[in-house]
Short mmCIF file of N, CA and C in Angstrom, two decimals:
data_model
loop_
_atom_site.label_atom_id
_atom_site.label_comp_id
_atom_site.label_asym_id
_atom_site.label_seq_id
_atom_site.Cartn_x
_atom_site.Cartn_y
_atom_site.Cartn_z
N ARG A 1 -7.37 -4.88 -1.69
CA ARG A 1 -6.98 -6.27 -1.54
C ARG A 1 -6.02 -6.48 -0.38
N LEU A 2 -5.03 -5.60 -0.29
CA LEU A 2 -4.02 -5.75 0.74
C LEU A 2 -4.62 -5.60 2.14
N LEU A 3 -5.55 -4.69 2.29
CA LEU A 3 -6.21 -4.54 3.58
C LEU A 3 -6.97 -5.80 3.95
N ARG A 4 -7.67 -6.38 2.99
CA ARG A 4 -8.39 -7.63 3.27
C ARG A 4 -7.43 -8.74 3.64
N ALA A 5 -6.32 -8.82 2.92
CA ALA A 5 -5.33 -9.86 3.20
C ALA A 5 -4.76 -9.71 4.61
N LYS A 6 -4.66 -8.48 5.07
CA LYS A 6 -4.13 -8.21 6.41
C LYS A 6 -5.25 -8.17 7.46
N SER A 7 -6.49 -8.40 7.04
CA SER A 7 -7.67 -8.32 7.92
C SER A 7 -7.69 -7.00 8.66
N MET A 8 -7.53 -5.92 7.91
CA MET A 8 -7.45 -4.58 8.49
C MET A 8 -8.47 -3.67 7.80
N THR A 9 -9.10 -2.82 8.58
CA THR A 9 -10.02 -1.85 8.01
C THR A 9 -9.25 -0.57 7.65
N LYS A 10 -9.90 0.28 6.87
CA LYS A 10 -9.28 1.58 6.54
C LYS A 10 -9.07 2.40 7.80
N ALA A 11 -9.99 2.30 8.75
CA ALA A 11 -9.87 3.05 10.00
C ALA A 11 -8.66 2.55 10.80
N GLU A 12 -8.45 1.23 10.84
CA GLU A 12 -7.29 0.68 11.54
C GLU A 12 -5.99 1.10 10.86
N LEU A 13 -5.99 1.08 9.54
CA LEU A 13 -4.81 1.51 8.80
C LEU A 13 -4.51 2.97 9.09
N ALA A 14 -5.54 3.80 9.06
CA ALA A 14 -5.37 5.22 9.34
C ALA A 14 -4.78 5.43 10.73
N GLU A 15 -5.29 4.70 11.69
CA GLU A 15 -4.78 4.83 13.06
C GLU A 15 -3.31 4.44 13.14
N ARG A 16 -2.95 3.35 12.50
CA ARG A 16 -1.55 2.90 12.50
C ARG A 16 -0.63 3.90 11.81
N MET A 17 -1.16 4.59 10.81
CA MET A 17 -0.36 5.55 10.05
C MET A 17 -0.36 6.94 10.66
N GLY A 18 -1.30 7.21 11.57
CA GLY A 18 -1.40 8.54 12.15
C GLY A 18 -2.06 9.54 11.22
N VAL A 19 -2.97 9.06 10.39
CA VAL A 19 -3.73 9.92 9.49
C VAL A 19 -5.22 9.68 9.74
N THR A 20 -6.06 10.46 9.10
CA THR A 20 -7.51 10.28 9.29
C THR A 20 -8.04 9.20 8.35
N PRO A 21 -9.13 8.55 8.75
CA PRO A 21 -9.77 7.60 7.85
C PRO A 21 -10.23 8.26 6.55
N GLN A 22 -10.60 9.53 6.63
CA GLN A 22 -11.02 10.25 5.43
C GLN A 22 -9.86 10.36 4.44
N TYR A 23 -8.66 10.60 4.96
CA TYR A 23 -7.49 10.68 4.09
C TYR A 23 -7.28 9.35 3.36
N ILE A 24 -7.38 8.25 4.09
CA ILE A 24 -7.22 6.92 3.47
C ILE A 24 -8.29 6.73 2.40
N GLY A 25 -9.52 7.10 2.70
CA GLY A 25 -10.60 7.00 1.72
C GLY A 25 -10.31 7.82 0.47
N ASN A 26 -9.81 9.02 0.67
CA ASN A 26 -9.49 9.88 -0.47
C ASN A 26 -8.35 9.31 -1.30
N VAL A 27 -7.38 8.71 -0.65
CA VAL A 27 -6.27 8.09 -1.38
C VAL A 27 -6.78 6.92 -2.22
N THR A 28 -7.62 6.08 -1.63
CA THR A 28 -8.11 4.92 -2.36
C THR A 28 -9.01 5.31 -3.53
N LYS A 29 -9.63 6.48 -3.44
CA LYS A 29 -10.47 6.97 -4.54
C LYS A 29 -9.67 7.79 -5.55
N GLY A 30 -8.38 7.98 -5.28
CA GLY A 30 -7.55 8.73 -6.19
C GLY A 30 -7.69 10.24 -6.05
N GLU A 31 -8.26 10.69 -4.96
CA GLU A 31 -8.46 12.12 -4.74
C GLU A 31 -7.31 12.77 -3.99
N GLU A 32 -6.42 11.96 -3.43
CA GLU A 32 -5.25 12.44 -2.70
C GLU A 32 -4.04 11.67 -3.20
N ASN A 33 -2.90 12.31 -3.14
CA ASN A 33 -1.64 11.65 -3.47
C ASN A 33 -0.86 11.38 -2.20
N LEU A 34 -0.05 10.35 -2.23
CA LEU A 34 0.78 10.00 -1.08
C LEU A 34 2.14 10.69 -1.19
N SER A 35 2.57 11.29 -0.09
CA SER A 35 3.94 11.83 -0.04
C SER A 35 4.88 10.66 0.27
N LEU A 36 6.16 10.89 0.10
CA LEU A 36 7.13 9.83 0.41
C LEU A 36 7.06 9.44 1.88
N SER A 37 6.88 10.41 2.76
CA SER A 37 6.80 10.08 4.18
C SER A 37 5.54 9.27 4.49
N THR A 38 4.46 9.55 3.79
CA THR A 38 3.23 8.79 4.00
C THR A 38 3.37 7.38 3.43
N ILE A 39 4.08 7.25 2.34
CA ILE A 39 4.34 5.91 1.77
C ILE A 39 5.12 5.08 2.78
N LYS A 40 6.10 5.68 3.43
CA LYS A 40 6.88 4.97 4.44
C LYS A 40 5.98 4.53 5.59
N LYS A 41 5.07 5.41 6.02
CA LYS A 41 4.12 5.05 7.07
C LYS A 41 3.24 3.89 6.63
N LEU A 42 2.85 3.91 5.36
CA LEU A 42 2.02 2.83 4.80
C LEU A 42 2.77 1.51 4.83
N GLU A 43 4.03 1.54 4.43
CA GLU A 43 4.85 0.32 4.45
C GLU A 43 4.94 -0.25 5.86
N VAL A 44 5.19 0.62 6.82
CA VAL A 44 5.33 0.18 8.22
C VAL A 44 4.00 -0.37 8.73
N ALA A 45 2.92 0.34 8.45
CA ALA A 45 1.60 -0.07 8.94
C ALA A 45 1.17 -1.42 8.38
N LEU A 46 1.50 -1.66 7.10
CA LEU A 46 1.09 -2.91 6.46
C LEU A 46 2.14 -4.00 6.55
N GLY A 47 3.36 -3.63 6.91
CA GLY A 47 4.43 -4.62 7.00
C GLY A 47 4.90 -5.10 5.64
N VAL A 48 4.83 -4.22 4.65
CA VAL A 48 5.28 -4.57 3.29
C VAL A 48 6.10 -3.43 2.72
N LYS A 49 6.83 -3.70 1.69
CA LYS A 49 7.55 -2.67 0.95
C LYS A 49 6.69 -2.25 -0.24
N LEU A 50 6.75 -1.00 -0.59
CA LEU A 50 5.94 -0.48 -1.69
C LEU A 50 6.17 -1.27 -2.97
N ILE A 51 7.39 -1.65 -3.23
CA ILE A 51 7.69 -2.40 -4.45
C ILE A 51 6.91 -3.71 -4.51
N GLU A 52 6.66 -4.32 -3.34
CA GLU A 52 5.86 -5.55 -3.30
C GLU A 52 4.42 -5.27 -3.68
N VAL A 53 3.94 -4.11 -3.28
CA VAL A 53 2.55 -3.75 -3.59
C VAL A 53 2.38 -3.48 -5.07
N VAL A 54 3.27 -2.66 -5.63
CA VAL A 54 3.11 -2.28 -7.03
C VAL A 54 3.51 -3.40 -7.98
N SER A 55 4.33 -4.34 -7.51
CA SER A 55 4.74 -5.45 -8.37
C SER A 55 3.89 -6.69 -8.15
N ASN A 56 2.84 -6.55 -7.32
CA ASN A 56 1.95 -7.67 -7.06
C ASN A 56 2.66 -8.82 -6.37
N GLY A 57 3.67 -8.50 -5.55
CA GLY A 57 4.38 -9.51 -4.80
C GLY A 57 5.47 -10.24 -5.55
N LYS A 58 5.73 -9.85 -6.79
CA LYS A 58 6.75 -10.51 -7.59
C LYS A 58 8.07 -9.78 -7.45
N SER A 59 9.14 -10.55 -7.43
CA SER A 59 10.46 -9.93 -7.39
C SER A 59 10.78 -9.34 -8.76
N SER A 60 11.80 -8.49 -8.81
CA SER A 60 12.17 -7.90 -10.09
C SER A 60 12.62 -8.98 -11.07
N ALA A 61 13.26 -10.04 -10.58
CA ALA A 61 13.69 -11.13 -11.46
C ALA A 61 12.46 -11.83 -12.05
N GLN A 62 11.44 -12.03 -11.21
CA GLN A 62 10.21 -12.66 -11.72
C GLN A 62 9.53 -11.77 -12.74
N GLN A 63 9.53 -10.46 -12.50
CA GLN A 63 8.92 -9.53 -13.44
C GLN A 63 9.64 -9.57 -14.78
N LYS A 64 10.98 -9.56 -14.75
CA LYS A 64 11.75 -9.59 -15.99
C LYS A 64 11.50 -10.89 -16.74
N LYS A 65 11.47 -12.00 -16.01
CA LYS A 65 11.22 -13.29 -16.64
C LYS A 65 9.85 -13.30 -17.30
N GLY A 66 8.83 -12.78 -16.60
CA GLY A 66 7.50 -12.73 -17.18
C GLY A 66 7.42 -11.83 -18.38
N ALA A 67 8.18 -10.75 -18.37
CA ALA A 67 8.18 -9.82 -19.49
C ALA A 67 8.84 -10.42 -20.71
N ILE A 68 9.81 -11.26 -20.49
CA ILE A 68 10.54 -11.86 -21.61
C ILE A 68 9.77 -13.03 -22.19
N GLU A 69 9.15 -13.83 -21.39
CA GLU A 69 8.44 -15.03 -21.88
C GLU A 69 7.16 -14.71 -22.57
#
């Protein structure tokens, strides 16, 4: 979803991150794990923070509010 929102292909993402397109494919299929340094590269390449990705763009306050209601 995030790649589509950024109008970016896996190959473009791989190039921005300095990894192979195959690595990106393996990560998306769950066959590879991301190291902390690779996560940082992902954040920079996509222009987002990991917390935004895993929280679906919601702040921690919004998450807590949703959990309580």
